[in-house]
Coordinates of C-alpha atoms in Angstrom, one line a residue:
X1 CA -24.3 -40.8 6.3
X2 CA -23.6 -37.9 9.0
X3 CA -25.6 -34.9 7.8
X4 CA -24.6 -32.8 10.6
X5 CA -21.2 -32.0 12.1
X6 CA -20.6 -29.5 15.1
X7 CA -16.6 -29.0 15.7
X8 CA -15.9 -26.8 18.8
X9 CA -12.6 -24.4 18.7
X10 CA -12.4 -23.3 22.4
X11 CA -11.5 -19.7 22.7
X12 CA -11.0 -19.4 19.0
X13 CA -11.2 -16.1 18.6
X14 CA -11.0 -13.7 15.1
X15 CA -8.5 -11.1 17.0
X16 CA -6.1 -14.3 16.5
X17 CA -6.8 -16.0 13.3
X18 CA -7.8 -13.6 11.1
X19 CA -4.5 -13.0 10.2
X20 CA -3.6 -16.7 9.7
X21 CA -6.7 -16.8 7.2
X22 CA -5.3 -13.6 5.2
X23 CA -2.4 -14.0 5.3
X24 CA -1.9 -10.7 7.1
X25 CA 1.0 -12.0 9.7
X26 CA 4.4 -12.1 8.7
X27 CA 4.3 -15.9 8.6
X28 CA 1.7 -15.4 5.7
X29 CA -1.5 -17.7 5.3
X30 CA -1.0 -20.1 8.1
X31 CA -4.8 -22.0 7.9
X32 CA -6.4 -21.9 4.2
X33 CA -8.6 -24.8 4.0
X34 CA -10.8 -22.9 7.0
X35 CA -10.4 -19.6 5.1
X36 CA -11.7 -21.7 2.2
X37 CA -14.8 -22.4 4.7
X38 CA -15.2 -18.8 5.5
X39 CA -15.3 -17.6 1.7
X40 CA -17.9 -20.5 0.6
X41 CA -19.9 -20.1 3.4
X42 CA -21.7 -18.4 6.2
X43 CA -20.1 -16.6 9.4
X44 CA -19.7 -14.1 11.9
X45 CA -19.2 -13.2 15.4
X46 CA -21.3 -15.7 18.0
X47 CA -21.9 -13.8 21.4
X48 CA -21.5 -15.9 23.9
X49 CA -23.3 -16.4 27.6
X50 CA -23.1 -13.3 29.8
X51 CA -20.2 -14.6 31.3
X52 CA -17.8 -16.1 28.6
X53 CA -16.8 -19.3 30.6
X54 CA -15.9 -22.7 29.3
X55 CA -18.9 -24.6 31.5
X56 CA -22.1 -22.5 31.2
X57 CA -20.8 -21.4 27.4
X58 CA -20.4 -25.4 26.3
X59 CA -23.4 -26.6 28.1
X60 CA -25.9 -23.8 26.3
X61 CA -24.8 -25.2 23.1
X62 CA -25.3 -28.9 24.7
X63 CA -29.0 -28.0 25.7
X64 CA -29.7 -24.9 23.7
X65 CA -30.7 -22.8 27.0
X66 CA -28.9 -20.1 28.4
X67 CA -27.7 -20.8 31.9
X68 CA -30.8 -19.3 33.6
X69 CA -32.5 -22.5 32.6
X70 CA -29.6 -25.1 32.0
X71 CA -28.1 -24.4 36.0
X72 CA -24.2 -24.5 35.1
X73 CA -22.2 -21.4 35.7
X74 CA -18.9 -22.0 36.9
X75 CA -16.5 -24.9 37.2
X76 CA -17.2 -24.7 41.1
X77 CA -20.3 -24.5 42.8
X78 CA -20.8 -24.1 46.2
X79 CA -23.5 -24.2 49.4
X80 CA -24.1 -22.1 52.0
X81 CA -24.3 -23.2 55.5
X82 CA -23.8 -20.0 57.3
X83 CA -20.7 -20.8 59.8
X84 CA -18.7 -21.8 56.8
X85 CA -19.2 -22.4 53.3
X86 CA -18.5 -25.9 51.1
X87 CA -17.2 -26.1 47.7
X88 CA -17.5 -28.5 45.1
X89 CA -17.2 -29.4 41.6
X90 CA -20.5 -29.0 38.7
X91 CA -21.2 -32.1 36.6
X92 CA -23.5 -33.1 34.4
X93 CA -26.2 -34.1 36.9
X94 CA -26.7 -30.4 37.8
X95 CA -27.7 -29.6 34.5
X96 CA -31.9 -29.0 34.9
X97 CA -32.5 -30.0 31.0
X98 CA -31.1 -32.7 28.6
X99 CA -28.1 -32.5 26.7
X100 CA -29.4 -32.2 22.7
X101 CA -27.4 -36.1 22.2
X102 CA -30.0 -36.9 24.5
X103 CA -32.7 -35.7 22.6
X104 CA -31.7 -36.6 19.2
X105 CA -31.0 -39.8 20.4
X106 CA -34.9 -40.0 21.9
X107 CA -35.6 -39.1 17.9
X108 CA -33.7 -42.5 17.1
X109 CA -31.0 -40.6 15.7
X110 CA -27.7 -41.6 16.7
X111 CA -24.6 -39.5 17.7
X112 CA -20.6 -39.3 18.0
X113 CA -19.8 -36.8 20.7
X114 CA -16.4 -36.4 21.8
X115 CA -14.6 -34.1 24.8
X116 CA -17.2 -31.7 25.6
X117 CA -17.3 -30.5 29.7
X118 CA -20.0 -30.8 31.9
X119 CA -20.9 -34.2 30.5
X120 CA -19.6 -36.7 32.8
X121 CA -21.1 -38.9 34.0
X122 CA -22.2 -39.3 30.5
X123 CA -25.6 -39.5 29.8
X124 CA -27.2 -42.2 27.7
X125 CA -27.5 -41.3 24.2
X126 CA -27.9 -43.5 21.0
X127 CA -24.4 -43.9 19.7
X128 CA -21.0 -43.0 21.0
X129 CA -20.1 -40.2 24.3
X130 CA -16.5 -39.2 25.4
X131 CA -16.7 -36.5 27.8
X132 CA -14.1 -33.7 28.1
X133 CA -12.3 -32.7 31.3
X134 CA -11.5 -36.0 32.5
X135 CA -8.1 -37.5 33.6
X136 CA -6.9 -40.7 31.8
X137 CA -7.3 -42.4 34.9
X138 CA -11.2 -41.8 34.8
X139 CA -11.7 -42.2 31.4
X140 CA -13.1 -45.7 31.0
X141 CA -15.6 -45.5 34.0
X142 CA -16.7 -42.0 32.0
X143 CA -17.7 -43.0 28.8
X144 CA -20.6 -44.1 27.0
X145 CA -21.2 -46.8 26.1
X146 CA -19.3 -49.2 28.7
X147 CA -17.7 -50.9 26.0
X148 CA -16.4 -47.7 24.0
X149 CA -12.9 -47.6 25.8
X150 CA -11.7 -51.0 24.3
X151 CA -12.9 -49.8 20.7
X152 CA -10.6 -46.7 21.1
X153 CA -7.8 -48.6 22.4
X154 CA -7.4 -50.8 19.1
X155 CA -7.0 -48.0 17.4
X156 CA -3.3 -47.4 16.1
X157 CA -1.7 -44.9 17.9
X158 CA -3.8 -44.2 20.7
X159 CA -2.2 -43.2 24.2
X160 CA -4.9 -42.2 27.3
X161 CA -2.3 -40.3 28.8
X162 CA -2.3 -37.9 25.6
X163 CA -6.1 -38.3 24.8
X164 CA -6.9 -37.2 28.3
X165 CA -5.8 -33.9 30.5
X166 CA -2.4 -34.8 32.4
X167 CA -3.5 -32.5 35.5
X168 CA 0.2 -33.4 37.1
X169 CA 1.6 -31.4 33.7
X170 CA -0.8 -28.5 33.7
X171 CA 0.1 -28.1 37.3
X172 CA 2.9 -27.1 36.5
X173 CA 1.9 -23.4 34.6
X174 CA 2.6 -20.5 36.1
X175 CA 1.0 -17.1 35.0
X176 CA 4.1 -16.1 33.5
X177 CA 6.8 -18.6 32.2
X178 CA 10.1 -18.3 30.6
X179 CA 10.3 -19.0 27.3
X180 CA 12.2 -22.1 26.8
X181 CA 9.7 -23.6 29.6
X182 CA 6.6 -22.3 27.5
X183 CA 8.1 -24.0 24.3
X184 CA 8.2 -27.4 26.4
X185 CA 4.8 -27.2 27.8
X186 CA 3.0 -26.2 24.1
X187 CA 4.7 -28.9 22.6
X188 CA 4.1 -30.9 25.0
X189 CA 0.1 -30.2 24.2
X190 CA 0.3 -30.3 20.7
X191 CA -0.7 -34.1 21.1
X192 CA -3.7 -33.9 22.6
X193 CA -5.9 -32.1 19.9
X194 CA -4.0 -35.0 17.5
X195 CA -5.7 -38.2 20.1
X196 CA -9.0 -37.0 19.8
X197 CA -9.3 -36.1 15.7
X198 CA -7.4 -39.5 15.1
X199 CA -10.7 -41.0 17.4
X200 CA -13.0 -38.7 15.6
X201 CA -12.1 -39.7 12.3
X202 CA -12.8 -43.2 13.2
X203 CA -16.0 -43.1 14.8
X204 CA -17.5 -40.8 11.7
X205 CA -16.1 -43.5 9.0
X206 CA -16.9 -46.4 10.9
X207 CA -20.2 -44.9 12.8
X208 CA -21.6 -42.5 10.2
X209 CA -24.0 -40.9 12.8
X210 CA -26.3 -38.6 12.2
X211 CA -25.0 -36.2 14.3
X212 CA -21.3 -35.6 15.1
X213 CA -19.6 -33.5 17.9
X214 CA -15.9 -33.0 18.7
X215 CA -14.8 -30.2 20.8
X216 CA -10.7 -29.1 20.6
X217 CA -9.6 -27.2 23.9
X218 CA -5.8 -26.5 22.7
X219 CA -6.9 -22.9 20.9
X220 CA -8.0 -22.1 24.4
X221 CA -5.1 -23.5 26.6
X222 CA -2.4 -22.1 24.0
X223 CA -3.9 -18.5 24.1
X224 CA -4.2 -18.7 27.6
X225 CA -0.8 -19.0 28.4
X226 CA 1.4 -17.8 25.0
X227 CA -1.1 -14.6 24.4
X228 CA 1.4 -12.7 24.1
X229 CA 3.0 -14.6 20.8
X230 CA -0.8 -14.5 19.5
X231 CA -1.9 -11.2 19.6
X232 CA -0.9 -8.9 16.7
X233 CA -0.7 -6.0 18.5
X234 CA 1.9 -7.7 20.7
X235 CA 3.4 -9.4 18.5
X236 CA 4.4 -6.9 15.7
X237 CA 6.6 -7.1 13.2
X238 CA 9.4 -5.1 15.4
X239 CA 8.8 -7.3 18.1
X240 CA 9.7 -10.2 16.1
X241 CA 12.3 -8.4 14.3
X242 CA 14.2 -8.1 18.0
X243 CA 13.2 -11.3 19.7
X244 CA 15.2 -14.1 21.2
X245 CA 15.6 -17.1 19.0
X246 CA 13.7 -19.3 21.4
X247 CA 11.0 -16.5 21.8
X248 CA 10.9 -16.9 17.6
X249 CA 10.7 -20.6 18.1
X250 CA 7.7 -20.2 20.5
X251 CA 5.6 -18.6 17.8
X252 CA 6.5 -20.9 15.2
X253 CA 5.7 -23.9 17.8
X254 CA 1.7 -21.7 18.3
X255 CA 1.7 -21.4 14.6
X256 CA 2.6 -24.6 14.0
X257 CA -0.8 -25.8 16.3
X258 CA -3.3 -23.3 14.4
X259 CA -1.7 -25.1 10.9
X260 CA -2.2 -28.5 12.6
X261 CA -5.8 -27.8 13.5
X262 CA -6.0 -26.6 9.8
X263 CA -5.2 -29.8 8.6
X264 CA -8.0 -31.2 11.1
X265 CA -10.5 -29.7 9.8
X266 CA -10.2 -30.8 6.4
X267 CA -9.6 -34.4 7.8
X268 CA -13.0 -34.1 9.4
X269 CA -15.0 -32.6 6.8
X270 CA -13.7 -35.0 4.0
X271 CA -14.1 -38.1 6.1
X272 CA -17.6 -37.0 6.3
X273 CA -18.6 -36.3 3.0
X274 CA -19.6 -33.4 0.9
X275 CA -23.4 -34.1 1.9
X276 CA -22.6 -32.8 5.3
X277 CA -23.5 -29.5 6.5
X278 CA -20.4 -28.5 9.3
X279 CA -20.6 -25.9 11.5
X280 CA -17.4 -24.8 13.4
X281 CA -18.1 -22.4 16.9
X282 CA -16.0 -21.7 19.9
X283 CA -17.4 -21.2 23.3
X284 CA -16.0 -17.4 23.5
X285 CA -13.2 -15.5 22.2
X286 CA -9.8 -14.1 23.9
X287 CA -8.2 -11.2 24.9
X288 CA -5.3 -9.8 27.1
X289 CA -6.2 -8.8 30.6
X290 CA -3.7 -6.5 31.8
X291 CA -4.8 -5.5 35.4
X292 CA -4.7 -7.7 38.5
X293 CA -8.5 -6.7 39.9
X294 CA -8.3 -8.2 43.9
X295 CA -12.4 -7.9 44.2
X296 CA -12.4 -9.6 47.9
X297 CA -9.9 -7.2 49.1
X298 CA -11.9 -4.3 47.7
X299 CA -15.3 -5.6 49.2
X300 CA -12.9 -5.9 52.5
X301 CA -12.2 -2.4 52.1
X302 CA -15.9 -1.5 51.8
X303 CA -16.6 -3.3 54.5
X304 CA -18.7 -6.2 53.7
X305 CA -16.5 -9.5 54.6
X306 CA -14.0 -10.4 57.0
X307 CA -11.2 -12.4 56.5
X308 CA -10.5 -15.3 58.2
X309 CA -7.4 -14.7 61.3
X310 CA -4.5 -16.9 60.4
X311 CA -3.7 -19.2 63.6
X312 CA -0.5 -19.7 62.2
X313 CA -0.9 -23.6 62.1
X314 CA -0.2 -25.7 58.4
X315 CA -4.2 -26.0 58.1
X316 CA -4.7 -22.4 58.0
X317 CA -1.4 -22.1 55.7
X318 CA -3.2 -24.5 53.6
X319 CA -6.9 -22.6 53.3
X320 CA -5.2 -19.3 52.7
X321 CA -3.7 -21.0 49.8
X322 CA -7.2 -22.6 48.6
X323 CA -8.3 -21.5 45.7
X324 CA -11.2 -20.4 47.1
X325 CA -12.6 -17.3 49.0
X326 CA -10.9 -17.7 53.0
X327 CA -13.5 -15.6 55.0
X328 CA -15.0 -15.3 58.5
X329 CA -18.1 -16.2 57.0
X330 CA -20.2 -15.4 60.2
X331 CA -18.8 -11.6 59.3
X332 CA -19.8 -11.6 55.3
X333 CA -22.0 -10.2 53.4
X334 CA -20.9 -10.4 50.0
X335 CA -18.1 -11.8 48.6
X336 CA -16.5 -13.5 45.3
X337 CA -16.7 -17.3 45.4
X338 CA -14.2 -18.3 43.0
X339 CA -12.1 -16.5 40.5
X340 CA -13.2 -17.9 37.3
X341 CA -17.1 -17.1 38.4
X342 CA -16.4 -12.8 38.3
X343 CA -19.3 -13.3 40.5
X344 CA -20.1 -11.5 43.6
X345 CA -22.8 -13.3 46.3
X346 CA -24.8 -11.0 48.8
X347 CA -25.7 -13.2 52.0
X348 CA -29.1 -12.4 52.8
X349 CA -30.1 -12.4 56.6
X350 CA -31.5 -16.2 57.8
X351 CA -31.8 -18.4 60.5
X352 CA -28.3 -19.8 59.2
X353 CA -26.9 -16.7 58.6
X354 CA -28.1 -14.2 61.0
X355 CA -25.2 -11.2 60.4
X356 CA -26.6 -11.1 56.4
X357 CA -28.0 -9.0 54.8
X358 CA -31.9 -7.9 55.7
X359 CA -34.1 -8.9 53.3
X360 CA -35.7 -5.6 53.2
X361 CA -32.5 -3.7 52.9
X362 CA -31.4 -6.3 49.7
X363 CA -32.7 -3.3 46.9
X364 CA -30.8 -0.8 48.4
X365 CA -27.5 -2.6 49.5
X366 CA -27.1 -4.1 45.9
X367 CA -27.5 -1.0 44.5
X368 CA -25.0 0.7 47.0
X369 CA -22.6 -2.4 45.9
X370 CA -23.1 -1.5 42.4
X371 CA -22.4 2.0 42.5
X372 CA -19.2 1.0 44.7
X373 CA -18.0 -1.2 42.2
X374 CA -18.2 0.4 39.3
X375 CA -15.9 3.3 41.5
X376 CA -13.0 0.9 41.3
X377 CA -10.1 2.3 40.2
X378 CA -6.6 1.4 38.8
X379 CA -4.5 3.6 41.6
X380 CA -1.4 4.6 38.9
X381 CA -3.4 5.2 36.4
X382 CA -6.8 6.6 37.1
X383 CA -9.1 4.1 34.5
X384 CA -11.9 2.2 35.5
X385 CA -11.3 -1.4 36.0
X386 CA -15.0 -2.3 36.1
X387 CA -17.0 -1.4 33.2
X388 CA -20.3 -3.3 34.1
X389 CA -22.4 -4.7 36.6
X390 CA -24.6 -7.0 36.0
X391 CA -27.5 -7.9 38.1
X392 CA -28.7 -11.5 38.1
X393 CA -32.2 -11.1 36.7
X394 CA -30.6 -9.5 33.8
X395 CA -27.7 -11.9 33.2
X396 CA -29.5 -15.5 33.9
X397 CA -32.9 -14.9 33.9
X398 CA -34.5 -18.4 33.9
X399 CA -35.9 -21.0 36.5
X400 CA -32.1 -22.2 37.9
X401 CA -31.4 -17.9 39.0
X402 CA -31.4 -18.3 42.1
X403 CA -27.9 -20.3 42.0
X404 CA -26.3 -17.4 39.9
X405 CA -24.5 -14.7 42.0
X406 CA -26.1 -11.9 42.5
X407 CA -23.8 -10.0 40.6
X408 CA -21.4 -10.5 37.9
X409 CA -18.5 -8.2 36.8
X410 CA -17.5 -7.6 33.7
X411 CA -13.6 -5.9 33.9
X412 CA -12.5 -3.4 31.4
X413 CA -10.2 -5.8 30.3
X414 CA -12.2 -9.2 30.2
X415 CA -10.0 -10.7 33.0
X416 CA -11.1 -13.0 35.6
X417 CA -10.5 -11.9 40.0
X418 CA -8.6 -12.4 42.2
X419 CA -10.0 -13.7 45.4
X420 CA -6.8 -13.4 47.3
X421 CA -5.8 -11.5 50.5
X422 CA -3.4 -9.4 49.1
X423 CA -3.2 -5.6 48.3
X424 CA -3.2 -3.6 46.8
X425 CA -6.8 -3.9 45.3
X426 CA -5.4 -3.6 41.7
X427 CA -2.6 -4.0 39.9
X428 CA -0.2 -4.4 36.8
X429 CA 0.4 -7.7 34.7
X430 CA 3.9 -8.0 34.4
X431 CA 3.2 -10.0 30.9
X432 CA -0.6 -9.6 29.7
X433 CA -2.4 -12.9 30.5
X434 CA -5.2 -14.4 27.5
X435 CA -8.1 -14.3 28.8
X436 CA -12.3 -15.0 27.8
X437 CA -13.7 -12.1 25.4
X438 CA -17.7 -12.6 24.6
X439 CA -17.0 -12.8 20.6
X440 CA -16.2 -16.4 19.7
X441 CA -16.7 -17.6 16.2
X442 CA -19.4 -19.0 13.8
X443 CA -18.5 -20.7 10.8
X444 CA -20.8 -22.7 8.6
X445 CA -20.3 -24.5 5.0
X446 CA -22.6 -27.5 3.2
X447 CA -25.2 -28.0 1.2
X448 CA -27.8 -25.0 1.3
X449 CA -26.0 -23.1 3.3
X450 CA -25.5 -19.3 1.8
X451 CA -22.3 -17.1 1.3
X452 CA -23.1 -14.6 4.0
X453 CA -20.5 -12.7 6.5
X454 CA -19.6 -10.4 9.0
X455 CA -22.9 -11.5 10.5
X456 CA -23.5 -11.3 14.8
X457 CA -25.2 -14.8 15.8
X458 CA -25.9 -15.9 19.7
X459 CA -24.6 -19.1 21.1
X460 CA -27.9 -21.0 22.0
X461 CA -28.5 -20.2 18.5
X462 CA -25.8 -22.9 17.5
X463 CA -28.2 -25.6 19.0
X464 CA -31.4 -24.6 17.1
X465 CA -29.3 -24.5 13.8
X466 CA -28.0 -28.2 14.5
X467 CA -31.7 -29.2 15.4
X468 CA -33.0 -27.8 12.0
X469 CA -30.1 -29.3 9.8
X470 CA -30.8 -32.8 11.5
X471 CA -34.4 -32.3 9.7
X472 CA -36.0 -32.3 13.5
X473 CA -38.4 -29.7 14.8
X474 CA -36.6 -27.2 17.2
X475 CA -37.5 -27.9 20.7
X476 CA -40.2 -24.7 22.1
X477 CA -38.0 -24.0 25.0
X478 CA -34.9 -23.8 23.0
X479 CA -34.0 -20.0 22.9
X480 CA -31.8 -19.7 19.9
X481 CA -33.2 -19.3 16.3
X482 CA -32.0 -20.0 13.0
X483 CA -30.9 -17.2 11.3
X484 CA -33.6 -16.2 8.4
X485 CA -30.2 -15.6 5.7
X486 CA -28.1 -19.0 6.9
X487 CA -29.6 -21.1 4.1
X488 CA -30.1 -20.2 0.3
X489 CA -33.5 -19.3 -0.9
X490 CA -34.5 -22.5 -2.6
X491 CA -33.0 -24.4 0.5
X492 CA -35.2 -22.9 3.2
X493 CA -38.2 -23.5 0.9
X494 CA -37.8 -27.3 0.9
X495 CA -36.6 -27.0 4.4
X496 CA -38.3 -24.9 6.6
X497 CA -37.6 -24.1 10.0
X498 CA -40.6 -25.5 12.3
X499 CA -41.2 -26.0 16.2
X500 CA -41.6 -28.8 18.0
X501 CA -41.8 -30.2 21.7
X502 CA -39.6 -28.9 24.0
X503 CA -36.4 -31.2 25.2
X504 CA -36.8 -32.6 28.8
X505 CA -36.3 -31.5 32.0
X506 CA -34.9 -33.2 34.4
X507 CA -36.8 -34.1 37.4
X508 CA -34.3 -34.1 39.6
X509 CA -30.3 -32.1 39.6
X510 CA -27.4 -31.7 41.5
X511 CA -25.6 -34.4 43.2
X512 CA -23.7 -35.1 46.4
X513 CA -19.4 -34.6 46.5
X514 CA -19.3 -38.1 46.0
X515 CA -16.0 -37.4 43.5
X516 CA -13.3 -39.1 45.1
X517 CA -9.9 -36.8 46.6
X518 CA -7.4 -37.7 44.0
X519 CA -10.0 -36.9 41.0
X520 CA -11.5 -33.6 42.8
X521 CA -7.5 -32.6 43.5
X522 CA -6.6 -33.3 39.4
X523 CA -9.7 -31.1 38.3
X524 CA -8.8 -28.3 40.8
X525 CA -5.0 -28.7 40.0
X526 CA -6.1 -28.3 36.2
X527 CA -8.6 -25.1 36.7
X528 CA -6.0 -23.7 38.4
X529 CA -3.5 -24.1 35.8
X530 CA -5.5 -22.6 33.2
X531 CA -6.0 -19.9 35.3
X532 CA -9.5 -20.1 36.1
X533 CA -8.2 -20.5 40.2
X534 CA -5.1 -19.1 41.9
X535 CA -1.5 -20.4 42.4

């Protein structure tokens, strides 16, 4: 019987549930079977990676290693060529370790895991792998085994198109939409978190494996674009008081998705069995970012890059548009690649790109930058929009560094950048967007595990806890721990933690763009609809 179960709530997030649990929100107790969890069982606040993003957060609890030594920090990667500069799309083959299915599968245990990013192609595991972040039309060729897709599709009720992300609908968001247009498209994703628990509930009965893994994203894309029905100190009891009737049916419609994913859970955990130890962990939390923060025009301002001249033709039309940085790139020295990465890249002097920066002068001009950065203010109001730098030794130490930016920002309000070419350099949200906070959650209930809360856990510790509870030795190079209070007293004494070999790395990592245009244009179209690129 599966003794371990790991169920992902993306960008869940305690600002927003912790009234559904008490019952605090005018709508009263909207989830009590995972308040139930919480009061028989262990949890707290789980920091996430340096940079609270879906792909380096989800693949450090895939491998158990930060990003530093697992190689996957953004959606988008990109190389450098000097005269120009090519993006493409990170996958599972750029991870430099294996995924923990892979190494519980090398310990012939076998393993359900269902929608998590970053793992397509799928690896080879013992049991059952659905990766996450794939259209329907990619979803056979993506799965593991070969012969997984038919076994889904004889199950009664299940639609691909529903399962899988409908990039042509998520297109479609805006930053800000009306009302009555926000009520259509969260109802219109309500189905997607019900596909893949009515797949998960038939792979743990029929399977049993020792390990299970399903990962929701609907907390995350909800929050992202009806943040401000979620929040309580938006959503107050005068605001709802005075609201529309459809703006009142949009947070019944949100609250209606947090009781679904209620329901869920208990599904989950009672198809398992009461001998199963489940722990229940998003990726990051969520806040509202408030301020527009245009960090390419503001390193334009300082000087460092140039933007590309507009010719005036459709293909230049086009690349303004990108969402990607459009820059002279034989004039830049530092830059922001990608909005979702809040990462800024210092082009050091080379035979490719002879107008960088001078090796010798790196030190000095990065700590120039800094200083410059964290000068950034919000023109109407005088606050800081920065409120840390972080230099890449210090954020991603670890053999795969060198591919992390040189910098990464955190803003004052969480948000993401802009890369555009537009000014001013910062502004104000009309409506206050969700966006990534560090603090996601950590829940855990089962046998042996202790009645502890209010307790401050780290993501890679979520791998190291599954690794113990599976009875294996936690791999050497896995840089989480289990917490010395998780487990009762008389557990941990028949149970001890101990260490073992470390998981594998992977000889070889990265790939070519061999994604094909219609599946690279669905991704981007999808990233940008969440909000992780620009319209």
């Amino acid at each position: 019987m599966t003794k371990t179960m790991l169920i992902g709530l993306d960008g869940a997030t305690y600002t927003v549930l912790q009234p559904l649990l008490d019952g605090s929100c005018e709508e009263g107790v909207v989830m009590p079977y995972l308040a139930s969890l919480i009061e028989g069982g262990y949890s707290g606040t789980l920091k996430s990676t340096n940079h609270p993003l879906t792909p380096p957060a989800w693949t450090t609890v895939c491998t158990g290693v930060t990003p530093g030594a697992h190689g996957v920090y953004d959606f988008v990667r990109f190389e450098d060529m000097g005269h120009d500069v090519y993006f493409t799309l990170y996958d599972a083959r750029d991870m430099r370790v294996e995924t923990f299915w892979e190494t519980v599968s090398r310990h012939d245990k076998s393993v359900v895991s269902l929608n998590f990013p970053m793992m397509a192609p799928p690896p080879e595991v013992n049991g059952s792998l659905v990766p996450g972040f794939v259209s329907w039309k990619h979803l056979r060729r993506n799965m593991h085994p070969k012969s997984l897709f038919a076994r889904i599709d004889k199950i009664d009720g299940f639609d691909p198109k529903e399962l899988s992300w409908d990039f042509e609908r998520e297109s479609l968001i805006g930053e800000i939409m009306e009302d009555q247009d926000l009520y259509d498209w969260v109802e219109n994703h309500l189905p997607r978190d019900r596909q893949w628990t009515n797949i998960a509930k038939h792979l743990l009965a029929e399977d049993s494996p020792d390990v299970f893994a399903l990962m929701l994203d609907g907390v995350d894309k909800i929050q992202h674009q009806a943040w401000h029905f979620l929040d309580p100190k938006i959503w107050t009891k005068e605001r709802a008081a005075s609201a529309s009737d459809i703006a009142k049916g949009v947070r019944r419609l949100v609250l209606q998705y947090f009781a679904e994913v209620d329901e869920y859970l208990r599904t989950l955990i009672e198809t398992a069995g009461p001998d199963t130890r489940t722990i229940i962990v998003s990726d990051h939390g969520f806040t509202g970012a408030y301020k527009v923060v245009r960090i390419n025009t503001y390193l334009g301002e300082l000087g460092h890059l140039t933007w590309k001249e507009d010719d005036g033709s459709e293909a230049a039309k086009r690349r303004q548009m990108a969402n990607f940085a459009y820059l002279d790139w034989d004039n830049t020295q530092a830059f922001c690649p990608t909005p979702s990465s809040n990462g800024i890249v210092i082009r050091q002097q080379s035979e490719k790109c002879p107008n960088g920066v001078p090796p010798s002068e790196y030190e000095a001009f990065r700590e120039q930058l800094i200083a410059d950065l964290l000068k950034l203010e919000d023109p109407q109001t005088g606050e800081k929009v920065i409120q840390a730098v972080l230099k890449r030794e210090d954020a991603f130490p670890g053999v795969a560094m060198d591919q992390s930016p040189d910098l990464t920002l955190i803003l004052s309000d969480h948000g993401f950048v802009s890369v555009r070419n537009r000014a001013p350099s910062v502004v104000e949200r009309p409506v206050p967007m969700g966006t990534h906070h560090p603090d996601g959650i950590f829940i855990m209930h089962g046998p042996g595990v202790a009645q502890v809360s209010d307790k401050t856990l780290q993501i890679q510790d979520t791998t190291a806890i599954m690794a113990h509870s599976m009875g294996l030795d936690i791999p050497r190079n896995y840089e989480g721990k289990v917490p010395a209070d998780l487990y009762t007293a008389a557990h941990i004494a028949t149970h001890p933690i101990t260490k073992g070999r470390p998981s594998v790395s992977r000889d070889t990592f990265g790939h070519g763009d061999d994604m094909d245009d219609t599946q690279k244009a669905e991704m981007l179209a999808q990233l940008k609809a969440l909000g992780y690129l620009e319209d």
